[in-house]
Short mmCIF file of C-alpha atoms and ligand atoms in Angstrom, two decimals:
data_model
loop_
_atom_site.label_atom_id
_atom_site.label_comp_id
_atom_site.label_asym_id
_atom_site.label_seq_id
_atom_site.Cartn_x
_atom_site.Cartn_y
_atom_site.Cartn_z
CA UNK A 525 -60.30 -14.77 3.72
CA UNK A 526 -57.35 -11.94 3.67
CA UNK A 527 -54.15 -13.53 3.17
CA UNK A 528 -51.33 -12.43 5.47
CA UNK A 529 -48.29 -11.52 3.64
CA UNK A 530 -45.39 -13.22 4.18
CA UNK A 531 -42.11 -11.97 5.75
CA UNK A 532 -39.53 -11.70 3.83
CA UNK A 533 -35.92 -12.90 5.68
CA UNK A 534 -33.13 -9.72 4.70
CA UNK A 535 -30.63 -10.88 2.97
CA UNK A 536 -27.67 -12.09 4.91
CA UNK A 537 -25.19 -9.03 5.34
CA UNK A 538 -21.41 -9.45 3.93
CA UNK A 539 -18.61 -9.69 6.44
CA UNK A 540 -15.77 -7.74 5.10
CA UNK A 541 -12.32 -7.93 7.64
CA UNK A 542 -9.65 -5.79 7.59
CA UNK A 543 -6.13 -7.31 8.46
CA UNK A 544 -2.54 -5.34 8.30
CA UNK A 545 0.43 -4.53 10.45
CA UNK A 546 0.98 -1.84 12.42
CA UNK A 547 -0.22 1.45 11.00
CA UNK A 548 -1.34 0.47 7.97
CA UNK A 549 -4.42 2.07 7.91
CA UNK A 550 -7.15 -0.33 8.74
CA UNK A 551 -8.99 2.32 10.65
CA UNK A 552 -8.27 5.17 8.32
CA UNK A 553 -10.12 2.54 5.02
CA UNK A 554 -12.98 0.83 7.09
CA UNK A 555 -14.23 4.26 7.37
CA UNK A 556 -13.75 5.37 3.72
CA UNK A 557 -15.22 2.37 2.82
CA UNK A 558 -18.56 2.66 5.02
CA UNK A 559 -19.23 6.06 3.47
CA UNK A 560 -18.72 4.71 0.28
CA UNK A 561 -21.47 1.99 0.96
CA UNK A 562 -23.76 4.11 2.98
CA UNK A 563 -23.97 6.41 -0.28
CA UNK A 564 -24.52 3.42 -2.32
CA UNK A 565 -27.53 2.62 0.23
CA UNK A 566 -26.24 -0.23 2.04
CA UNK A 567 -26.35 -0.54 5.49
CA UNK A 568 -23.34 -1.01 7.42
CA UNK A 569 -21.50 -1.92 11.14
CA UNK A 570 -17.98 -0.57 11.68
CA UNK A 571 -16.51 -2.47 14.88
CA UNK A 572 -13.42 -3.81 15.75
CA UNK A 573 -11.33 -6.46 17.66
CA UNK A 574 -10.38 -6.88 19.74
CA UNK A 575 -13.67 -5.11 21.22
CA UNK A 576 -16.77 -4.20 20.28
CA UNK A 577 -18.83 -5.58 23.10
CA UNK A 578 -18.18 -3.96 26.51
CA UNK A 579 -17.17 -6.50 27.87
CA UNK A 580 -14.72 -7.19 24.60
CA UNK A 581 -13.42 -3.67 25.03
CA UNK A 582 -12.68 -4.32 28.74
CA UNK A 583 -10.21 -7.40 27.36
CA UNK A 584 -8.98 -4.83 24.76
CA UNK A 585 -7.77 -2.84 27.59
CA UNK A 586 -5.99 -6.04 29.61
CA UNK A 587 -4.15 -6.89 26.57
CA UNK A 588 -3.04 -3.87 24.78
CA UNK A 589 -1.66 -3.23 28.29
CA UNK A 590 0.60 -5.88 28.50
CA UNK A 591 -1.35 -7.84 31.19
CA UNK A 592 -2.06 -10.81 29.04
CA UNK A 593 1.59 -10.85 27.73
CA UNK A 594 2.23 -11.93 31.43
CA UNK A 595 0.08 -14.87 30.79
CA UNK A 596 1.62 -15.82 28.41
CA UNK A 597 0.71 -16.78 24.50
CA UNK A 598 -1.57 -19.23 25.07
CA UNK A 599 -3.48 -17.82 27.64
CA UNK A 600 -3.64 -14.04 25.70
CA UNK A 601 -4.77 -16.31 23.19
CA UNK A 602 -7.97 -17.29 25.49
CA UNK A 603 -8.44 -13.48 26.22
CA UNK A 604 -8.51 -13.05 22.54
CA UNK A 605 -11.21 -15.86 21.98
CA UNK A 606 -13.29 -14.37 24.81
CA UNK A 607 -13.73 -11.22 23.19
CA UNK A 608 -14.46 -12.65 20.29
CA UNK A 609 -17.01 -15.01 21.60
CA UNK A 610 -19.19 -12.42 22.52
CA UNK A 611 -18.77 -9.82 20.13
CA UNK A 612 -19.73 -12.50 17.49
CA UNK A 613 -22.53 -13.41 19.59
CA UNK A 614 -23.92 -10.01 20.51
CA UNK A 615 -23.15 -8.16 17.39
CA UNK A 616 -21.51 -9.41 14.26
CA UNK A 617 -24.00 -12.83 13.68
CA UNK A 618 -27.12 -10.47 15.07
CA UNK A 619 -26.13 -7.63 12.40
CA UNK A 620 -25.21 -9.73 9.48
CA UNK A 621 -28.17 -11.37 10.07
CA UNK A 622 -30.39 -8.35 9.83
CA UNK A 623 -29.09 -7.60 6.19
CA UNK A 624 -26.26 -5.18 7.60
CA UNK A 625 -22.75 -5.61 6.36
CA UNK A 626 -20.46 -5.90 9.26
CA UNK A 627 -17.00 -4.22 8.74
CA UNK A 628 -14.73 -5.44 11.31
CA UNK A 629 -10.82 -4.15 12.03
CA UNK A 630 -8.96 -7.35 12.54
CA UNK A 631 -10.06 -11.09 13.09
CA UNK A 632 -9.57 -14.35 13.33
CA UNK A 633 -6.16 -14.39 10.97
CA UNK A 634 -4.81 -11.78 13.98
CA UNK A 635 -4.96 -14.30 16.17
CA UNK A 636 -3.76 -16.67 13.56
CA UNK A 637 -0.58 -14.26 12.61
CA UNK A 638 -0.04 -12.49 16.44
CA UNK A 639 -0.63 -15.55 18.45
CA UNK A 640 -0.10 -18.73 16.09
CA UNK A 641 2.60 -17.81 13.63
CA UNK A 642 4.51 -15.13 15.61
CA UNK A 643 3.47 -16.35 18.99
CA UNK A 644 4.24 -19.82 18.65
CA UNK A 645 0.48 -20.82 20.15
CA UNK A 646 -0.16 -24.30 19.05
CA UNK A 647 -2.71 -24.12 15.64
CA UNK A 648 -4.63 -26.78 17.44
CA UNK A 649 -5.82 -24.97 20.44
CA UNK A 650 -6.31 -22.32 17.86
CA UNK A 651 -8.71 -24.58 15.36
CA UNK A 652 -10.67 -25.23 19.06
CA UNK A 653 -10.64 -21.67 20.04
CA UNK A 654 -12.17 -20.75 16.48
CA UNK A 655 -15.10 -23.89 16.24
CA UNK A 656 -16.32 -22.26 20.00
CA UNK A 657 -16.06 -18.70 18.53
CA UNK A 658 -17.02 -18.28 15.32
CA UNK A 659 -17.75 -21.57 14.33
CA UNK A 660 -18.82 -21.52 10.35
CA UNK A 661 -18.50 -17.56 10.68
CA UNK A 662 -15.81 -17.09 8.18
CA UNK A 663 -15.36 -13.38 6.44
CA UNK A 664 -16.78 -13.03 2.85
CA UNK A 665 -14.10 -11.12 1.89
CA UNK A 666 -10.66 -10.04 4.01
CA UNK A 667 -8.63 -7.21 2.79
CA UNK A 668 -4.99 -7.43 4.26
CA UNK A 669 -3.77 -4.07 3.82
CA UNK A 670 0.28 -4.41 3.23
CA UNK A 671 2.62 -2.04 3.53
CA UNK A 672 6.60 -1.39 4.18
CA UNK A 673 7.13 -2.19 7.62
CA UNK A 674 9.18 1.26 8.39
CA UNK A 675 6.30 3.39 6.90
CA UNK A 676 4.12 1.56 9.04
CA UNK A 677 5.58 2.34 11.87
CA UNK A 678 6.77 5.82 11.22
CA UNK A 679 2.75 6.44 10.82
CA UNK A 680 2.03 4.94 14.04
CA UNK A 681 4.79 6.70 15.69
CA UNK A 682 3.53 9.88 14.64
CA UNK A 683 0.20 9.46 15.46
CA UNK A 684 1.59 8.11 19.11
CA UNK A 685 2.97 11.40 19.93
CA UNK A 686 4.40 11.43 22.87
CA UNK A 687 2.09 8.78 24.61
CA UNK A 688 3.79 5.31 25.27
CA UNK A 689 3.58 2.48 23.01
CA UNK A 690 1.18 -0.59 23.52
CA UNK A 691 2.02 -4.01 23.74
CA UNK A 692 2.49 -4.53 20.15
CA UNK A 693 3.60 -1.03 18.85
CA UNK A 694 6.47 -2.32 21.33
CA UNK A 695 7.64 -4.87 19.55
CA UNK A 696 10.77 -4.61 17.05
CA UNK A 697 11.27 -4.00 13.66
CA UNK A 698 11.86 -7.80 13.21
CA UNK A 699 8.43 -8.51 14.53
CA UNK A 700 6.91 -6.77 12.28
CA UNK A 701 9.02 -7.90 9.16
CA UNK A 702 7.70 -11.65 10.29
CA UNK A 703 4.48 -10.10 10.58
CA UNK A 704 4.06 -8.91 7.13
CA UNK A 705 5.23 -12.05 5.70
CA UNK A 706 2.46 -13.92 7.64
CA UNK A 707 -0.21 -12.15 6.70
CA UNK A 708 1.05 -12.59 3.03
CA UNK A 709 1.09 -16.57 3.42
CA UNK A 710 -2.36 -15.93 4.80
CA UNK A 711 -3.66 -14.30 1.98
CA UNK A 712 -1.95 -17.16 -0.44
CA UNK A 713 -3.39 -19.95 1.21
CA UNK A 714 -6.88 -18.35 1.44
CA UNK A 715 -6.98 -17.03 -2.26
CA UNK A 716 -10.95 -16.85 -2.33
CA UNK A 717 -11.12 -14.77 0.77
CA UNK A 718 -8.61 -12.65 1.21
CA UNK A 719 -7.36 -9.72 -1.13
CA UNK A 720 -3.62 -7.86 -0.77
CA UNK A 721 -3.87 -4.28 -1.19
CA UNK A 722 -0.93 -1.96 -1.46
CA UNK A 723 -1.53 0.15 1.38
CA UNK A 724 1.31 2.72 0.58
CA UNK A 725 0.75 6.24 -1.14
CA UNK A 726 -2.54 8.61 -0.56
CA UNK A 727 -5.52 7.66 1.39
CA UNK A 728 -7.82 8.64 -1.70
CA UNK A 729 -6.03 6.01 -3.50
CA UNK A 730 -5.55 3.33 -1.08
CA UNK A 731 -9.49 3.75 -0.64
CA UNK A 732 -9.85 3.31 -4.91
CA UNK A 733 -7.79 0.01 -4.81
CA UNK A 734 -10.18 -1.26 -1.71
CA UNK A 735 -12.76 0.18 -3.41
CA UNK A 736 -12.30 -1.89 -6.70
CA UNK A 737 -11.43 -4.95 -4.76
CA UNK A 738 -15.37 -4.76 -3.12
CA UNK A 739 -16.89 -4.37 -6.29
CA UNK A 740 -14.73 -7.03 -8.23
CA UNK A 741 -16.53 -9.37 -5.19
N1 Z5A B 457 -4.33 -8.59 18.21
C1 Z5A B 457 -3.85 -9.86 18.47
O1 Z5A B 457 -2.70 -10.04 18.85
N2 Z5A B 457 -4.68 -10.92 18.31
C2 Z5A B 457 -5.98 -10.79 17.90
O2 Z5A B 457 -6.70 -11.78 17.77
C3 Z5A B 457 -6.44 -9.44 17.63
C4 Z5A B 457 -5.58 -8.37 17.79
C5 Z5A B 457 -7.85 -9.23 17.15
C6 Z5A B 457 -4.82 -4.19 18.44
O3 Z5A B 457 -4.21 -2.98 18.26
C7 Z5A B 457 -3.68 -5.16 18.65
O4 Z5A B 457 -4.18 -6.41 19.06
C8 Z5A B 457 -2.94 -5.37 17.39
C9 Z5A B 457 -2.93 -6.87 17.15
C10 Z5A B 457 -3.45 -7.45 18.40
N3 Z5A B 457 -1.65 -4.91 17.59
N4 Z5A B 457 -0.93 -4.25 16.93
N5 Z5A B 457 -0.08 -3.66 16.52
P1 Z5A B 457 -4.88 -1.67 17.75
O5 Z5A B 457 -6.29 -1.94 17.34
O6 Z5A B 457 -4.65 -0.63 18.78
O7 Z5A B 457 -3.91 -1.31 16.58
P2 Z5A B 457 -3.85 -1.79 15.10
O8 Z5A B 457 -4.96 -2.73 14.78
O9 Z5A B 457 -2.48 -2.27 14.80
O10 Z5A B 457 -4.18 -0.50 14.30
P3 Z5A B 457 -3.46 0.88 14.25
O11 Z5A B 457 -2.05 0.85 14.73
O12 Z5A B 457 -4.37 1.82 14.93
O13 Z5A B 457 -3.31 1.20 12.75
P4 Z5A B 457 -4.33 1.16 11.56
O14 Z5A B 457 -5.75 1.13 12.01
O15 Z5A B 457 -3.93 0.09 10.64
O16 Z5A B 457 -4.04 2.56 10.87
P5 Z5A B 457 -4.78 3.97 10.99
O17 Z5A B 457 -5.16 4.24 12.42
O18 Z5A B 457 -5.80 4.10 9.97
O19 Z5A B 457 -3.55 4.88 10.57
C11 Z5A B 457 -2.42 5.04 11.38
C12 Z5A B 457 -1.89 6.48 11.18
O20 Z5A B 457 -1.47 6.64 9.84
C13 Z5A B 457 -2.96 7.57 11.42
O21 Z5A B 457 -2.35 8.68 11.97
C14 Z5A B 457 -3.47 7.86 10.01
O22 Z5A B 457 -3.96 9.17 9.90
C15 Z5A B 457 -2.23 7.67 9.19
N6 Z5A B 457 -2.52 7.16 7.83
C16 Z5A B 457 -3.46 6.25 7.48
N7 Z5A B 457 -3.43 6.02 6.16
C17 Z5A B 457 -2.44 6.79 5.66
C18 Z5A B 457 -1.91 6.99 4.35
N8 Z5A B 457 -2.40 6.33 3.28
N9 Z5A B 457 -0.88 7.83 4.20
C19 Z5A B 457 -0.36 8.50 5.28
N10 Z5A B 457 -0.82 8.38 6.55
C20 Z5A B 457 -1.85 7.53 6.74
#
C-alpha cells in the first residue's frame, strides 16, 4: 500500500521589531534589512503599527490625528490594543506561522514607552491589554534604534516639509529626551530581546550594525 508522505509544519518565522524615537530610521532599516534577507532566501513581511490591517490603519489615522489624544491616555491606549488585536490576528501569528519572518515598525514596548512610561497609563491595564493582544507573542529579537534626540527630529522635520506635524512629531524636545531614556531602560531590562543600535551616521552603516546584530541572533 503507497504510503502518503507526511507534511512537514514550516518552521515558525522570527519576529524581529523595530523600536526608536522620532526619525530614527525605523522605516528607512526594516527595508534594508528585508532586502538583505530576501537575497539570503528568506521570506519576509514588512508591516507596521500602528496598522497593518485595514481596519488597524483606519485607527492609525484617528490617532496620529490627535483624536485619541482627546480621549485621553488610557483610552488611546485601547485604540492602540485594537489595532493590534487584529493585526496580530490577521497577519503577524498567520505569517510567522507560515515560516515567514514578520518585520514589524514598532510594538508592544511603544505602547509601553508612549502610553505607560511617558503617558502615565497604569502598567496594569497595560499587562491586560497585552495577555488579550498578543498573549505569548513576544518579538524574537527587538532592535531599538537610538539616536540624539535633535538629529532625530531635524530628520523628521525635513522630511515633513511643509506639511503639519502629527500628534507625536508635536510634542517637545523634552518628550522626546524622556523618550529615549525609556526605550533605553527597555532594552536593559529585556537584555535577551532587545538590541541598542547607534542609529546616527550613514544609512549603509546603520544597516551593517543591524545587520550584525541579526546574524549574532
Ligand atoms: N505609537 C504609540 O504611541 N503607541 C503605540 O503602541 C504605537 C505607536 C504602535 C506612529 O508614528 C506613532 O504612533 C509614533 C508612536 C505612536 N509616534 N511618533 N513619533 P509614525 O509611524 O508616523 O512615525 P514613527 O514611527 O515615529 O516613524 P518616523 O517618524 O516615520 O521615523 P522612522 O521610521 O524612524 O525614520 P525614517 O522614516 O526611516 O527616516 C526619517 C527621515 O530620516 C527620512 O527622511 C529618511 O530618509 C531620513 N533618514 C533615515 N535614516 C537616515 C540616516 N541614517 N541618515 C540621514 N537621514 C536618514
Amino acid at each position: 500500500m503507497a504510503r502518503r508522505a507526511a507534511k512537514r509544519k514550516p518552521a515558525r518565522g522570527r519576529f524581529v521589531t523595530f523600536e526608536g524615537g522620532e526619525g530614527s530610521g525605523k522605516s528607512t532599516q526594516i527595508g534594508k534589512l528585508a532586502e538583505r534577507l530576501d537575497a539570503a532566501g528568506i521570506a519576509t513581511l514588512v508591516t507596521r503599527e500602528p496598522g497593518g490591517t485595514p481596519g488597524a490603519e483606519a485607527l492609525r489615522h484617528v490617532v496620529l490625528s490627535g483624536m485619541g489624544k482627546l480621549l485621553g491616555a488610557d483610552l488611546e491606549s485601547l485604540l492602540f490594543a485594537a489595532a493590534r488585536d487584529d493585526h496580530v490576528h490577521r497577519v503577524i501569528a498567520p505569517a510567522l506561522a507560515a515560516g515567514t519572518w514578520v518585520l514589524c515598525d514598532r510594538f508592544a514596548d511603544s505602547t509601553r514607552v508612549y502610553q505607560g512610561m511617558l503617558g502615565n497609563v497604569d502598567p496594569r491595564l497595560l499587562d491586560a491589554l497585552e495577555r488579550v493582544t498578543i498573549g505569548d507573542l513576544k518579538p524574537d529579537l527587538t532592535l531599538v534604534l537610538d539616536l540624539p534626540v535633535e538629529v532625530g527630529l531635524a530628520r523628521a522635520t525635513a522630511r515633513r516639509g511643509a506639511a503639519t506635524a502629527d500628534r507625536f512629531e508635536a510634542e517637545g524636545v523634552a518628550f522626546h529626551e524622556r523618550l529615549r531614556e525609556a526605550y533605553r531602560e527597555i532594552a536593559r531590562d529585556n537584555p535577551g530581546r532587545c538590541v541598542v543600535i547607534d542609529a546616527a551616521g550613514a544609512p549603509e552603516d546603520v544597516a551593517e550594525r543591524i545587520w550584525s546584530a541579526v546574524r549574532e541572533r
